[in-house]
GROMACS .gro file of C-alpha atoms in nm:
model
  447
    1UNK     CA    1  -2.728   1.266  -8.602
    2UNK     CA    2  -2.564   1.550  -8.442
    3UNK     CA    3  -2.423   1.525  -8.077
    4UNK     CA    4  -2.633   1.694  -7.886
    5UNK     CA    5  -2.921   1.470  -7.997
    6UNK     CA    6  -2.759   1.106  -8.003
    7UNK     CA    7  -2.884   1.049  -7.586
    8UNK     CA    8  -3.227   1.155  -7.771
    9UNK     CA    9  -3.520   0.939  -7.936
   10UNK     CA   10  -3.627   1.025  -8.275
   11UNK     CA   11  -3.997   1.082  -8.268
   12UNK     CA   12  -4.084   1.163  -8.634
   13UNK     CA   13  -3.892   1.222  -8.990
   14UNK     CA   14  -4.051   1.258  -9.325
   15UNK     CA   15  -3.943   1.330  -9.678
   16UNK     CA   16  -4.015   1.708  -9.624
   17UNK     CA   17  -3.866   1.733  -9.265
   18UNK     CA   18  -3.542   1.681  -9.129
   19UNK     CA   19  -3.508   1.434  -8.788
   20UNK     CA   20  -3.730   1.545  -8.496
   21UNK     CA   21  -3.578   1.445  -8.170
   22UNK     CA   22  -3.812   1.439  -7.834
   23UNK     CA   23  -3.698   1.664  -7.566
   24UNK     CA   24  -3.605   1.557  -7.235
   25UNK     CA   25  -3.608   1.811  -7.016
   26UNK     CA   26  -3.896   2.089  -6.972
   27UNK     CA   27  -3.683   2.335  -7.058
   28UNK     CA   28  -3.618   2.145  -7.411
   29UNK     CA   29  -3.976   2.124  -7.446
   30UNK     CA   30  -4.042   2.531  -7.425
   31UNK     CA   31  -3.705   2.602  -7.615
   32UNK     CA   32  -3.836   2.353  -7.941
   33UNK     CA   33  -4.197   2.596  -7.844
   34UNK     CA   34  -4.027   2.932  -7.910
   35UNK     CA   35  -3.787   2.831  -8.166
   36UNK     CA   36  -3.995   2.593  -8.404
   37UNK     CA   37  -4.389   2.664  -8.312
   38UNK     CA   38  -4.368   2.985  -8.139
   39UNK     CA   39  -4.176   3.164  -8.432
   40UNK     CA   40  -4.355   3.495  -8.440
   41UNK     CA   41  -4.401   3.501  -8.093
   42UNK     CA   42  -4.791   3.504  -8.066
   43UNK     CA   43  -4.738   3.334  -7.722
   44UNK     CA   44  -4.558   3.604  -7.510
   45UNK     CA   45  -4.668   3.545  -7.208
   46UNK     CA   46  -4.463   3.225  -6.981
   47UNK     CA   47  -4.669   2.914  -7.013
   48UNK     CA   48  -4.709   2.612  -6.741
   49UNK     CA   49  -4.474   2.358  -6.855
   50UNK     CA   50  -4.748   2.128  -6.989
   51UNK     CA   51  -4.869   2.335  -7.253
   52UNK     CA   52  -4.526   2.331  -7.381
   53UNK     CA   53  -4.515   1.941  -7.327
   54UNK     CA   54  -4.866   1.968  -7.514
   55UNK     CA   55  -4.777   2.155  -7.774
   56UNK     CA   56  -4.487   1.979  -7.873
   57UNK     CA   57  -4.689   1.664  -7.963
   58UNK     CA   58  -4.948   1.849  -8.132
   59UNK     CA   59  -4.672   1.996  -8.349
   60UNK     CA   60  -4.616   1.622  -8.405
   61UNK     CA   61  -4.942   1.499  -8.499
   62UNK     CA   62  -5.018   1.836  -8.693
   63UNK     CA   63  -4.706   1.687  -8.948
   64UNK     CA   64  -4.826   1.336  -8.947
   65UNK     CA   65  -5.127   1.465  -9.071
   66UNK     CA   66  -5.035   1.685  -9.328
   67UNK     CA   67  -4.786   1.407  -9.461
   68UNK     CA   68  -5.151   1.212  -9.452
   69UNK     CA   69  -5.348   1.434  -9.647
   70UNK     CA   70  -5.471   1.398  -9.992
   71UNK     CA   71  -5.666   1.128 -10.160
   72UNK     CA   72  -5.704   0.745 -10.009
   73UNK     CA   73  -5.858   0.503 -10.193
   74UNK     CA   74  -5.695   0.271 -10.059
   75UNK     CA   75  -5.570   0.199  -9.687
   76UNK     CA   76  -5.322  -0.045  -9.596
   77UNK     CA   77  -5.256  -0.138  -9.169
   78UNK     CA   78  -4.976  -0.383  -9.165
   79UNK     CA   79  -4.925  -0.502  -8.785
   80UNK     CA   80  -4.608  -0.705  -8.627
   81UNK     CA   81  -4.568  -0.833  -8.351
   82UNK     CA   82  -4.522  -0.497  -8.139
   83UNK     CA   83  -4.892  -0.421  -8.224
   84UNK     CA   84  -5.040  -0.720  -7.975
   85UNK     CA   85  -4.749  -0.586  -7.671
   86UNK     CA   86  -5.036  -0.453  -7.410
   87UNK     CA   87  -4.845  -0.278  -7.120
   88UNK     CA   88  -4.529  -0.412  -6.963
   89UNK     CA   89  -4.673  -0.700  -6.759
   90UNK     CA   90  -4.651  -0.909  -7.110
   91UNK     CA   91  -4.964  -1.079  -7.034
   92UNK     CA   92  -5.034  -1.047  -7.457
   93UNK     CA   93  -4.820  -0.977  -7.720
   94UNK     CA   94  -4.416  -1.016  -7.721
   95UNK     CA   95  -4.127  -0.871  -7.863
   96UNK     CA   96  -3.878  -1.122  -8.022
   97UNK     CA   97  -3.650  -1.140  -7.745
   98UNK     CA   98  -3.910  -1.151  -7.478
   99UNK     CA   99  -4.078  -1.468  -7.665
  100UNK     CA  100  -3.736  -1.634  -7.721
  101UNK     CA  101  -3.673  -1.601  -7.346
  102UNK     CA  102  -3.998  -1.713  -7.221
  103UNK     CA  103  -4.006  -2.014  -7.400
  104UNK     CA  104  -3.619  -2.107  -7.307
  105UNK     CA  105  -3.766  -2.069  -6.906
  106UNK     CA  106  -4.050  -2.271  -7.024
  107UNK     CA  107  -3.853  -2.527  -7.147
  108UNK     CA  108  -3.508  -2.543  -6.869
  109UNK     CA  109  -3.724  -2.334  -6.570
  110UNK     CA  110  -3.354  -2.101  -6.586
  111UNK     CA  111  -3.280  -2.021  -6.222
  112UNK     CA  112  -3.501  -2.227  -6.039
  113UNK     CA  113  -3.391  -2.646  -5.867
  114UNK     CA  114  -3.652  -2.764  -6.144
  115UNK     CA  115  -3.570  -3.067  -6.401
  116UNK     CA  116  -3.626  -2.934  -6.800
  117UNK     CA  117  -4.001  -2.959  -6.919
  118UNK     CA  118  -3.855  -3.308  -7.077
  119UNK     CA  119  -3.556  -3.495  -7.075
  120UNK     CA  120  -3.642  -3.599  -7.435
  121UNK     CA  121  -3.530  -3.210  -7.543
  122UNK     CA  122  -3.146  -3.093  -7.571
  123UNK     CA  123  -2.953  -3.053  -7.281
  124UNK     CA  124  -2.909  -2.641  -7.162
  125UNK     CA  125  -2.587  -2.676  -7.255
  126UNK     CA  126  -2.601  -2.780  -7.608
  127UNK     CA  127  -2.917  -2.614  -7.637
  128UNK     CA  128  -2.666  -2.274  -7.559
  129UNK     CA  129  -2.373  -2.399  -7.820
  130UNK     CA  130  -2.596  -2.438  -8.121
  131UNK     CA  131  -2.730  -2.112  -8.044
  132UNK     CA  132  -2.567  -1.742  -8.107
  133UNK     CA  133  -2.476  -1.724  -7.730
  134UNK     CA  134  -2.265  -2.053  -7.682
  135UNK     CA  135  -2.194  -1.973  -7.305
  136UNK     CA  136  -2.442  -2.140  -7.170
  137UNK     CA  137  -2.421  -1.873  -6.819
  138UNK     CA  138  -2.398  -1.591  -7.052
  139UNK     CA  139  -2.753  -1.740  -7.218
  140UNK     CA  140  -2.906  -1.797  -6.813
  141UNK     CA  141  -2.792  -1.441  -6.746
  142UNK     CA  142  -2.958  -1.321  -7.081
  143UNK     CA  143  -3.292  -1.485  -6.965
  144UNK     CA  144  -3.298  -1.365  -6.626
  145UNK     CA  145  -3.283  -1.037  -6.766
  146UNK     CA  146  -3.505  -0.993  -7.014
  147UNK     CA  147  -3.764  -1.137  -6.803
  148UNK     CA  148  -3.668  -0.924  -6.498
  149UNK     CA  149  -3.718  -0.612  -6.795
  150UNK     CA  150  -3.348  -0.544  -6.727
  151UNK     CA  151  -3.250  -0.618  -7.047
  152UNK     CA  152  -3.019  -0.290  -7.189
  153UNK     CA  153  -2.867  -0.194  -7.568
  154UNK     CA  154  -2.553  -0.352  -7.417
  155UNK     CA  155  -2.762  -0.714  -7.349
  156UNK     CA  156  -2.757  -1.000  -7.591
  157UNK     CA  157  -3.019  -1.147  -7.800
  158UNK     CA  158  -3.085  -1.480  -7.813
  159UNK     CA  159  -3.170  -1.537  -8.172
  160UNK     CA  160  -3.472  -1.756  -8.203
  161UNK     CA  161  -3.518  -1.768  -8.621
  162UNK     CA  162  -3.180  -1.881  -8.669
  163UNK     CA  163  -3.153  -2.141  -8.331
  164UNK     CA  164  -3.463  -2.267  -8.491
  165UNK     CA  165  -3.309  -2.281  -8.885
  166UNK     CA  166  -3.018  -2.440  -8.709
  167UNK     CA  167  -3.194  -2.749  -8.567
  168UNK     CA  168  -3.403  -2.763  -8.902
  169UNK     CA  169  -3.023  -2.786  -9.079
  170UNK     CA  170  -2.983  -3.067  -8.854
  171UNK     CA  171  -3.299  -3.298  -8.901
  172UNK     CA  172  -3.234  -3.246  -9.238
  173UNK     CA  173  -2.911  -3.327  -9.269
  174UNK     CA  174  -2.956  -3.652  -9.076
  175UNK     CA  175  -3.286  -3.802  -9.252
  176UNK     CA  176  -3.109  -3.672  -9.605
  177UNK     CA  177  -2.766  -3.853  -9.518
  178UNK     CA  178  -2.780  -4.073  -9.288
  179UNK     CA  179  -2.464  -4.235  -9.350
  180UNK     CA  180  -2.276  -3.909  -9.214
  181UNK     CA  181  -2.480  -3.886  -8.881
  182UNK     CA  182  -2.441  -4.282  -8.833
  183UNK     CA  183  -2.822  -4.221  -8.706
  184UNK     CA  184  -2.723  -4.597  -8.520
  185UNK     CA  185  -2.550  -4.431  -8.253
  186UNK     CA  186  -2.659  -4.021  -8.225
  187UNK     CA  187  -3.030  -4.071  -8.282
  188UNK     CA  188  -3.114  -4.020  -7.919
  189UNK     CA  189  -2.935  -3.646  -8.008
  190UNK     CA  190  -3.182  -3.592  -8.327
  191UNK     CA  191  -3.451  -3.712  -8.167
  192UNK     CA  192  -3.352  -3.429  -7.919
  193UNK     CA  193  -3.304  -3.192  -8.158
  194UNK     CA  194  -3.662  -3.225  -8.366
  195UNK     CA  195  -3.877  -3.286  -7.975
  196UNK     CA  196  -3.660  -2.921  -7.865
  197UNK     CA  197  -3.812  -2.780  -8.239
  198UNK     CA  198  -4.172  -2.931  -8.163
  199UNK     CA  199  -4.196  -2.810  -7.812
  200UNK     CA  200  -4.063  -2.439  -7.870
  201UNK     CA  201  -4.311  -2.420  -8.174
  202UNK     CA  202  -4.601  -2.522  -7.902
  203UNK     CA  203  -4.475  -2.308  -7.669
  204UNK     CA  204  -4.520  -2.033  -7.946
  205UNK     CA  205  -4.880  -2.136  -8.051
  206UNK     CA  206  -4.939  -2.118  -7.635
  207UNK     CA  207  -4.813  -1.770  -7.571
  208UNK     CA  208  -5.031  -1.620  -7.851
  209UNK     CA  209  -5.379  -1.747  -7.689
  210UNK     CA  210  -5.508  -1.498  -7.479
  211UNK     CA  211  -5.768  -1.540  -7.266
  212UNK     CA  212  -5.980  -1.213  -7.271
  213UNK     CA  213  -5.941  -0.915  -7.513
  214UNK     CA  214  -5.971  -0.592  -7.317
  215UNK     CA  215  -6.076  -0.293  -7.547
  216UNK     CA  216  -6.227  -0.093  -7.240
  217UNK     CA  217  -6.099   0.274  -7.203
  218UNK     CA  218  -6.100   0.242  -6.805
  219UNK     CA  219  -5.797   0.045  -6.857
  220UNK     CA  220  -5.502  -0.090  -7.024
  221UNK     CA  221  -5.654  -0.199  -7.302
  222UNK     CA  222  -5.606  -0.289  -7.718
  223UNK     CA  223  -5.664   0.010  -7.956
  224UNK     CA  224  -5.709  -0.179  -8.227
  225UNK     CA  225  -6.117  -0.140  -8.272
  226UNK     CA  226  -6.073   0.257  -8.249
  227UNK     CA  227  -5.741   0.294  -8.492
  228UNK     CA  228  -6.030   0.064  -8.722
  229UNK     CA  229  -6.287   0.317  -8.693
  230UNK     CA  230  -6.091   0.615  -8.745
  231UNK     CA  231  -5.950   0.465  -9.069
  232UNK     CA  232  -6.254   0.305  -9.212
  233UNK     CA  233  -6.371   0.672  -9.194
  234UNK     CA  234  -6.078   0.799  -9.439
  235UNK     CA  235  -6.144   0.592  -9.723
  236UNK     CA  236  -6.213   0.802 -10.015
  237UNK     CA  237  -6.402   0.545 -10.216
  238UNK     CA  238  -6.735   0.387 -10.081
  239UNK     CA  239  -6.659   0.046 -10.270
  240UNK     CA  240  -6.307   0.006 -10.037
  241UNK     CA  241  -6.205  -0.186  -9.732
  242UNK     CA  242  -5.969  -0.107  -9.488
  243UNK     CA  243  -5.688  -0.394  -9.582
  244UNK     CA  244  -5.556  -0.511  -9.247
  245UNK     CA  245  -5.288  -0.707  -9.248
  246UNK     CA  246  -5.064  -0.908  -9.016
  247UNK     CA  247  -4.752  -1.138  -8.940
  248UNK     CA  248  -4.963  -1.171  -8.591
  249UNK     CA  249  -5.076  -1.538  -8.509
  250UNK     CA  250  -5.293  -1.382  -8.258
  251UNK     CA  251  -5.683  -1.313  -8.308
  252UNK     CA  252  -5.655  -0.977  -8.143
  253UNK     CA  253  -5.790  -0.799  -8.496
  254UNK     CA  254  -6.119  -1.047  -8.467
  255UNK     CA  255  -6.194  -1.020  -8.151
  256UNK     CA  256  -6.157  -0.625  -8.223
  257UNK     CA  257  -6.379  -0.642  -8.537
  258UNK     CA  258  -6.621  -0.860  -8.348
  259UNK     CA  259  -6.692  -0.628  -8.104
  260UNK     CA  260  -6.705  -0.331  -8.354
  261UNK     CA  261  -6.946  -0.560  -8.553
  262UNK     CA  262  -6.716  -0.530  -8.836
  263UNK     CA  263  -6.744  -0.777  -9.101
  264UNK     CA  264  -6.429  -0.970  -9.180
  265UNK     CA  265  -6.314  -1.119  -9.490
  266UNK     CA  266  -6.026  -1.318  -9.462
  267UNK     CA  267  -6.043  -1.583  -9.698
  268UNK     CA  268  -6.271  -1.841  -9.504
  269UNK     CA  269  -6.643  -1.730  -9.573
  270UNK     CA  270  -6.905  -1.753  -9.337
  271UNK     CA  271  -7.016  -2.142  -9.288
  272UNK     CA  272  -6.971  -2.311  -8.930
  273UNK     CA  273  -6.662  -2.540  -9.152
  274UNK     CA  274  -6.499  -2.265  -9.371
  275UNK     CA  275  -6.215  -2.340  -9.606
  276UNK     CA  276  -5.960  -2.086  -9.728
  277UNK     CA  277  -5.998  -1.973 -10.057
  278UNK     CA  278  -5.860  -1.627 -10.163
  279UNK     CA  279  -6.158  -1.514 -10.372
  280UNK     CA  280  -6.349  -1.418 -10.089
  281UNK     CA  281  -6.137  -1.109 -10.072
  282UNK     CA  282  -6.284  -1.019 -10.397
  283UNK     CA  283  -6.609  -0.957 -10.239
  284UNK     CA  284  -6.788  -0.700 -10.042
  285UNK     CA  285  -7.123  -0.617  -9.873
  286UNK     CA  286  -7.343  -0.390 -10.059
  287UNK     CA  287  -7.732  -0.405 -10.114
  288UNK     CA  288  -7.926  -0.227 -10.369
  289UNK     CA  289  -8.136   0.120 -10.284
  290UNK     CA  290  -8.499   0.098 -10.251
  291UNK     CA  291  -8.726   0.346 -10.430
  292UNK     CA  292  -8.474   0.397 -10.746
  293UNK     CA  293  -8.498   0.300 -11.084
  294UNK     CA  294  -8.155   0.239 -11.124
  295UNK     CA  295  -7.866  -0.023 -10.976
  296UNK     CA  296  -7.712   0.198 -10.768
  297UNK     CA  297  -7.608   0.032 -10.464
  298UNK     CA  298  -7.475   0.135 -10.101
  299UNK     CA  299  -7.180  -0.012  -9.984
  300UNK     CA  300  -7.162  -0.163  -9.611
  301UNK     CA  301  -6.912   0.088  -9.438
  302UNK     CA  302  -6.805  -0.140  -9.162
  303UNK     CA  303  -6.589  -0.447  -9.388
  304UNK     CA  304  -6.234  -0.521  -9.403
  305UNK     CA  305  -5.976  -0.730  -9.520
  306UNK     CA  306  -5.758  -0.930  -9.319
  307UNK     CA  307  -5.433  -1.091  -9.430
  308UNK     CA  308  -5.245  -1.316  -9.228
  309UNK     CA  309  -4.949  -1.376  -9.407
  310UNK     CA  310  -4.792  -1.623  -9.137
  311UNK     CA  311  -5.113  -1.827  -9.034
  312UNK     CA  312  -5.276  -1.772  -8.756
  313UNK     CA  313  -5.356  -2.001  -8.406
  314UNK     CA  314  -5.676  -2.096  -8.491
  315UNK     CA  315  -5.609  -2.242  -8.884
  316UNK     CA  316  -5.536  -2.559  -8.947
  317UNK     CA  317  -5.454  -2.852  -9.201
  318UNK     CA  318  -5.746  -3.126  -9.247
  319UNK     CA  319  -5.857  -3.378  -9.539
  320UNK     CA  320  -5.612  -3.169  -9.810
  321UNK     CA  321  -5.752  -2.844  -9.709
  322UNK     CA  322  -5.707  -2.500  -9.459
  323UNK     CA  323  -5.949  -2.509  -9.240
  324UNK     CA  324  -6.023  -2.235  -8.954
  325UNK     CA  325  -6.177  -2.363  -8.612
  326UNK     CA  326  -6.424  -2.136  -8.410
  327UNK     CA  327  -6.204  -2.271  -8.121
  328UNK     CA  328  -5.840  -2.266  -8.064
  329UNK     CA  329  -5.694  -2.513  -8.261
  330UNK     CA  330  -5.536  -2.828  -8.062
  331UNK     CA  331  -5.136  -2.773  -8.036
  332UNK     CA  332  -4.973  -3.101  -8.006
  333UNK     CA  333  -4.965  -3.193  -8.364
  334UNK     CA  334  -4.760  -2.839  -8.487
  335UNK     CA  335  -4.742  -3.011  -8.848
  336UNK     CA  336  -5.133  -2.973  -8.908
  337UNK     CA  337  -5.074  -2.595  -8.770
  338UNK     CA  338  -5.110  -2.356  -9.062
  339UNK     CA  339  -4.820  -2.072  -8.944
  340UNK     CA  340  -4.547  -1.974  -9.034
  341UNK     CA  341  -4.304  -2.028  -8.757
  342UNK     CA  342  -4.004  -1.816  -8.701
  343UNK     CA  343  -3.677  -1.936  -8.862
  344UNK     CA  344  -3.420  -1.794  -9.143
  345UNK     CA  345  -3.544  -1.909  -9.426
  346UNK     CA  346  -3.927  -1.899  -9.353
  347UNK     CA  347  -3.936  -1.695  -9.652
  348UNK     CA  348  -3.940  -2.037  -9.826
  349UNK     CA  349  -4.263  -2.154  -9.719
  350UNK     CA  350  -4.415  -1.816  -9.810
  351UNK     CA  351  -4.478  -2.006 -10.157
  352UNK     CA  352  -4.662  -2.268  -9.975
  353UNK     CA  353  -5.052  -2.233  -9.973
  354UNK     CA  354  -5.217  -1.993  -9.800
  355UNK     CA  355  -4.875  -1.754  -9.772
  356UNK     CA  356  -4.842  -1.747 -10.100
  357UNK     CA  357  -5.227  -1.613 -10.189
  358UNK     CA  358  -5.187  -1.389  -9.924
  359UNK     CA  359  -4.840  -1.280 -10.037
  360UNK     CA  360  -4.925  -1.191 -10.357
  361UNK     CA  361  -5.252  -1.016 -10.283
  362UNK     CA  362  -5.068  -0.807 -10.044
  363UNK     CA  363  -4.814  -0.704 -10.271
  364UNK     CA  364  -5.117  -0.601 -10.527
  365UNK     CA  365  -5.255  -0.384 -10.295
  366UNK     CA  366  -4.895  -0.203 -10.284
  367UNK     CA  367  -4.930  -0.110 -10.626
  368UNK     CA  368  -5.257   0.020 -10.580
  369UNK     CA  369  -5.241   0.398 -10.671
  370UNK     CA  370  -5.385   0.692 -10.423
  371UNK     CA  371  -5.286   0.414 -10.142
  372UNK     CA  372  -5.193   0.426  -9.745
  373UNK     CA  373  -4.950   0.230  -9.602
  374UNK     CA  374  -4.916   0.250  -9.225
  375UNK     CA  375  -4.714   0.044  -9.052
  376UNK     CA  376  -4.743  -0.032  -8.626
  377UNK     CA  377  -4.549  -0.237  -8.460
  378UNK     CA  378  -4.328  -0.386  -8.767
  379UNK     CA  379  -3.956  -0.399  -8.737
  380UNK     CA  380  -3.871  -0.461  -9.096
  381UNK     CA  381  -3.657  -0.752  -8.984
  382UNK     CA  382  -3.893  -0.930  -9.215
  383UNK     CA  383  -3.656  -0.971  -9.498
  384UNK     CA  384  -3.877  -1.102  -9.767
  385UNK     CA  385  -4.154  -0.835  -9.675
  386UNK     CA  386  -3.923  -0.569  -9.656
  387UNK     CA  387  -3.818  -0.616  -9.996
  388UNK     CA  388  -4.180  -0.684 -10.105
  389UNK     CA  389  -4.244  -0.284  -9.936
  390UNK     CA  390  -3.930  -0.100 -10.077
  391UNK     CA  391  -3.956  -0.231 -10.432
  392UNK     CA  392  -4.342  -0.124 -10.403
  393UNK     CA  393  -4.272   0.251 -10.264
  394UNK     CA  394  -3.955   0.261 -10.530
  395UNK     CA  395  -4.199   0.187 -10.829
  396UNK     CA  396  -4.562   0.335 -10.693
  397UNK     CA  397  -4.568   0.715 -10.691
  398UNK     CA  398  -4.945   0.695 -10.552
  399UNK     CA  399  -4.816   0.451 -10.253
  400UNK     CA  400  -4.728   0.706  -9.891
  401UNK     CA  401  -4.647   0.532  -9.597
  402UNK     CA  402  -4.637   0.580  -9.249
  403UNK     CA  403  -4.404   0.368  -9.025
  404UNK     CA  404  -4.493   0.372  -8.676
  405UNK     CA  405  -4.307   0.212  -8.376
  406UNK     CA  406  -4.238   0.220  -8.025
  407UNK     CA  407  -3.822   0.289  -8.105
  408UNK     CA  408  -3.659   0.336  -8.392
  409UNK     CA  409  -3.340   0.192  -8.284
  410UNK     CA  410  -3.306  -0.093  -8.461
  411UNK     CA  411  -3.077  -0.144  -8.757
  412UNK     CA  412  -3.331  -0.257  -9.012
  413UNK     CA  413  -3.501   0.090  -9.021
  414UNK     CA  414  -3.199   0.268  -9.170
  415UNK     CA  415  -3.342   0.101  -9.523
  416UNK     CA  416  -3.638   0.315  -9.457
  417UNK     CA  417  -3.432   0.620  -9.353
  418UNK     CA  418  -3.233   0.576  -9.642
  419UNK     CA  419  -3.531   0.562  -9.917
  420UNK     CA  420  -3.659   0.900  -9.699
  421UNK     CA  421  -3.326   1.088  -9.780
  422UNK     CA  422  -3.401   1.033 -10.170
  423UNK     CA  423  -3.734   1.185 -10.134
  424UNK     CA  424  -3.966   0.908 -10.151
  425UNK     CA  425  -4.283   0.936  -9.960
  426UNK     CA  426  -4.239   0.793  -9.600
  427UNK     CA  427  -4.215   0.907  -9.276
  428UNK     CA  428  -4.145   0.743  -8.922
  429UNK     CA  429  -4.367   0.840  -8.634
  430UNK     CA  430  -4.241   0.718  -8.243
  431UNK     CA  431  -4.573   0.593  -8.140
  432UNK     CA  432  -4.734   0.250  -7.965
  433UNK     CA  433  -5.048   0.090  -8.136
  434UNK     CA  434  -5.193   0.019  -7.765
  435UNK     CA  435  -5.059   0.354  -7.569
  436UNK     CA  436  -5.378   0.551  -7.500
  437UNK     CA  437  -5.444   0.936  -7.612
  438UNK     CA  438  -5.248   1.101  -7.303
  439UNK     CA  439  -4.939   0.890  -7.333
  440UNK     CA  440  -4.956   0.980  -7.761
  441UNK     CA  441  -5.033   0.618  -7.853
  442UNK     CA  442  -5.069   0.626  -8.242
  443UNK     CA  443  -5.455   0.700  -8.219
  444UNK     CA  444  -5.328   1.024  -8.090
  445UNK     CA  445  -5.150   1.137  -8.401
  446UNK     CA  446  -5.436   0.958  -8.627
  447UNK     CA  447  -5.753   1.145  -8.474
   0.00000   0.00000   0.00000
């Protein structure tokens, strides 16, 4: 990156285009006009500065489209967690850090005279040693500003997956050798250790039930229904669904579907008391046409696929098998809860039943040639899926994919960055799933 463009966000980079920075100033704007759009000077005449604001993003979305085009047969929409953020009220989804540090007030009520949610759960203080911020004010301070939204490049993270691998490490430890923990005198401290693990894992299933699902354009709202639509209406081939697919717990993708009337295979079927089983996704809607001799069919337009690849709220285990409540499920048993909840070495239950299914049918669809992958709201932090993605773009020639976020700050994109600077077929577009058409939200660029 060269100097003059490290204060500056990168808004979009493909295989065929070198790093494209967002101007700051309205005189950036006009300057990237004349010297990159502008080039034979058609436009002579001095414009407002919103048509050179305008411009610019068109520019943008002209690019994302042309790295688009060709054939789809197949479409891929992988969502993480930024997908379900609505807004900066965080009445939905969460980022990492703003989940780790909701659930830590939940749980010790940081900054307020208020006794911790239990006094069966760790102490503050050793809750703060066995996590990656030992000082327990540095961790208060962390809190208070993340959930102020003062949080900075310069602020800590409070590292949730690996506090949570840490007091797995423990309970294990202790029930595997007890002899070493002398369980006689420091039970009280694992029995703090597995009711802190219980009650953050609650926590977790709580902040992911919403209680209404706005999709209305007056407002603030989810764009998840429309991005549907406007990829449904790509597909090349008449016999393929839009494969959605999620790390989300959330049911923000069914309630969108539901309203779209969109039909929704994800492994359960259709009876009041369905059961996963992962040959549903082999199926689709089609019915036969009337007044011909032969067996042509027509194919239902508005199906997809959705895989949840880390559970989801409302599954759960009963009798031996997954089962998937109309309501929320009840959250005070987390062991019959079928998700995968953040830690280390989740990747390990990723072979247990459904993940695994799910898993593997998601990497088959990466192999898939003339295939789509776009990415919103992903961070690649996702080890085991990350690799699961790189080895599929490194050995499928047919597979482009689009990797949309609201930054590209983070570490784990310079992978992606990397496998764009040997030519393979990616590019990273700056863009929210839920920012509307004026603010370039990703339907924007996708329209």
């Amino acid at each position: 990156m060269s100097k003059k463009n490290e204060d500056k966000k990168l808004i979009y980079m493909d295989n065929k285009l070198s790093e494209i920075f967002e101007p700051k100033t309205d005189k950036e704007f006009e300057d990237f006009f004349n010297n990159r759009i502008n080039i034979d000077g058609v436009v002579s005449e001095k414009k407002e500065k919103e048509f050179y604001k305008e411009q610019f993003y068109v520019y943008i979305k002209n690019k994302v489209n042309n790295f688009m085009y060709g054939q789809k047969d197949n479409i891929i929409f992988l969502l993480g967690a930024g997908a379900s953020v609505l807004g900066n009220q965080w009445k939905y989804g969460k980022t990492m850090s703003r989940l780790s540090c909701e659930i830590i007030n939940k749980l010790y009520h940081i900054g307020e005279k208020v006794e911790p949610k239990s006094n069966q759960i760790l102490p503050f203080a050793t809750f703060a040693k066995l996590s990656n911020i030992s000082n327990e004010s540095e961790l208060q301070d962390v809190v208070k500003k993340v959930l102020n939204n003062k949080a900075d490049d310069n602020t800590s993270k409070f590292e949730l997956e690996n506090f949570i691998s840490t007091l797995n490490k423990i309970s294990n430890l202790a029930h595997d050798h007890t002899e070493i923990f002398n369980l006689d005198e420091n039970q009280n401290f694992i029995n703090q250790v597995e009711n802190t693990k219980n009650l953050i894992q609650q926590e977790i299933s709580k902040l992911v039930q919403y209680k209404d699902y706005p999709f209305n354009d007056n407002h603030d709202s989810f764009q998840h229904l429309a991005i549907m639509k406007v990829l449904m209406n790509m597909l090349d081939k008449d016999d393929s669904k839009l494969e959605m697919v999620t790390t989300n717990y959330d049911t923000v993708i069914e309630k969108a579907a539901e309203k779209g009337k969109i039909t929704v295979f994800d492994g359960f079927g259709f009876s009041s008391h369905a059961t996963f089983d992962d040959r549903w996704f082999d199926w689709n809607l089609s019915k036969r046409l009337k007044n011909l001799d032969t067996a042509e069919v027509e194919y239902n337009p508005n199906v997809i696929d959705l895989l949840k690849i880390h559970g989801s709220v409302d599954w759960i285990r009963k009798d031996g098998e997954i089962v998937k409540h109309g309501e929320l499920s009840d959250i005070s048993n987390t062991e019959e809860q079928v998700m995968i909840f953040p830690s280390s070495d989740k990747y390990k239950q990723s072979y247990d039943k459904p993940y695994f299914e799910l898993m593997s049918r998601f990497q088959s669809l990466l192999r898939k040639p003339n295939t789509l992958l776009i990415t919103s709201g992903f961070s690649f932090s996702d080890e085991h899926i990350t690799r699961m993605i790189m080895d599929a773009i490194k050995i499928n020639s047919g597979l482009r994919t689009l990797i949309t976020d609201y930054s590209f700050d983070n570490s784990s994109y310079n992978k992606m960055k990397a496998l764009i600077s040997n030519n393979y077929d990616i590019a990273l577009l700056r863009a929210s799933m839920n920012d509307k058409d004026f603010k370039h939200g990703l339907h924007f660029y996708l329209i």
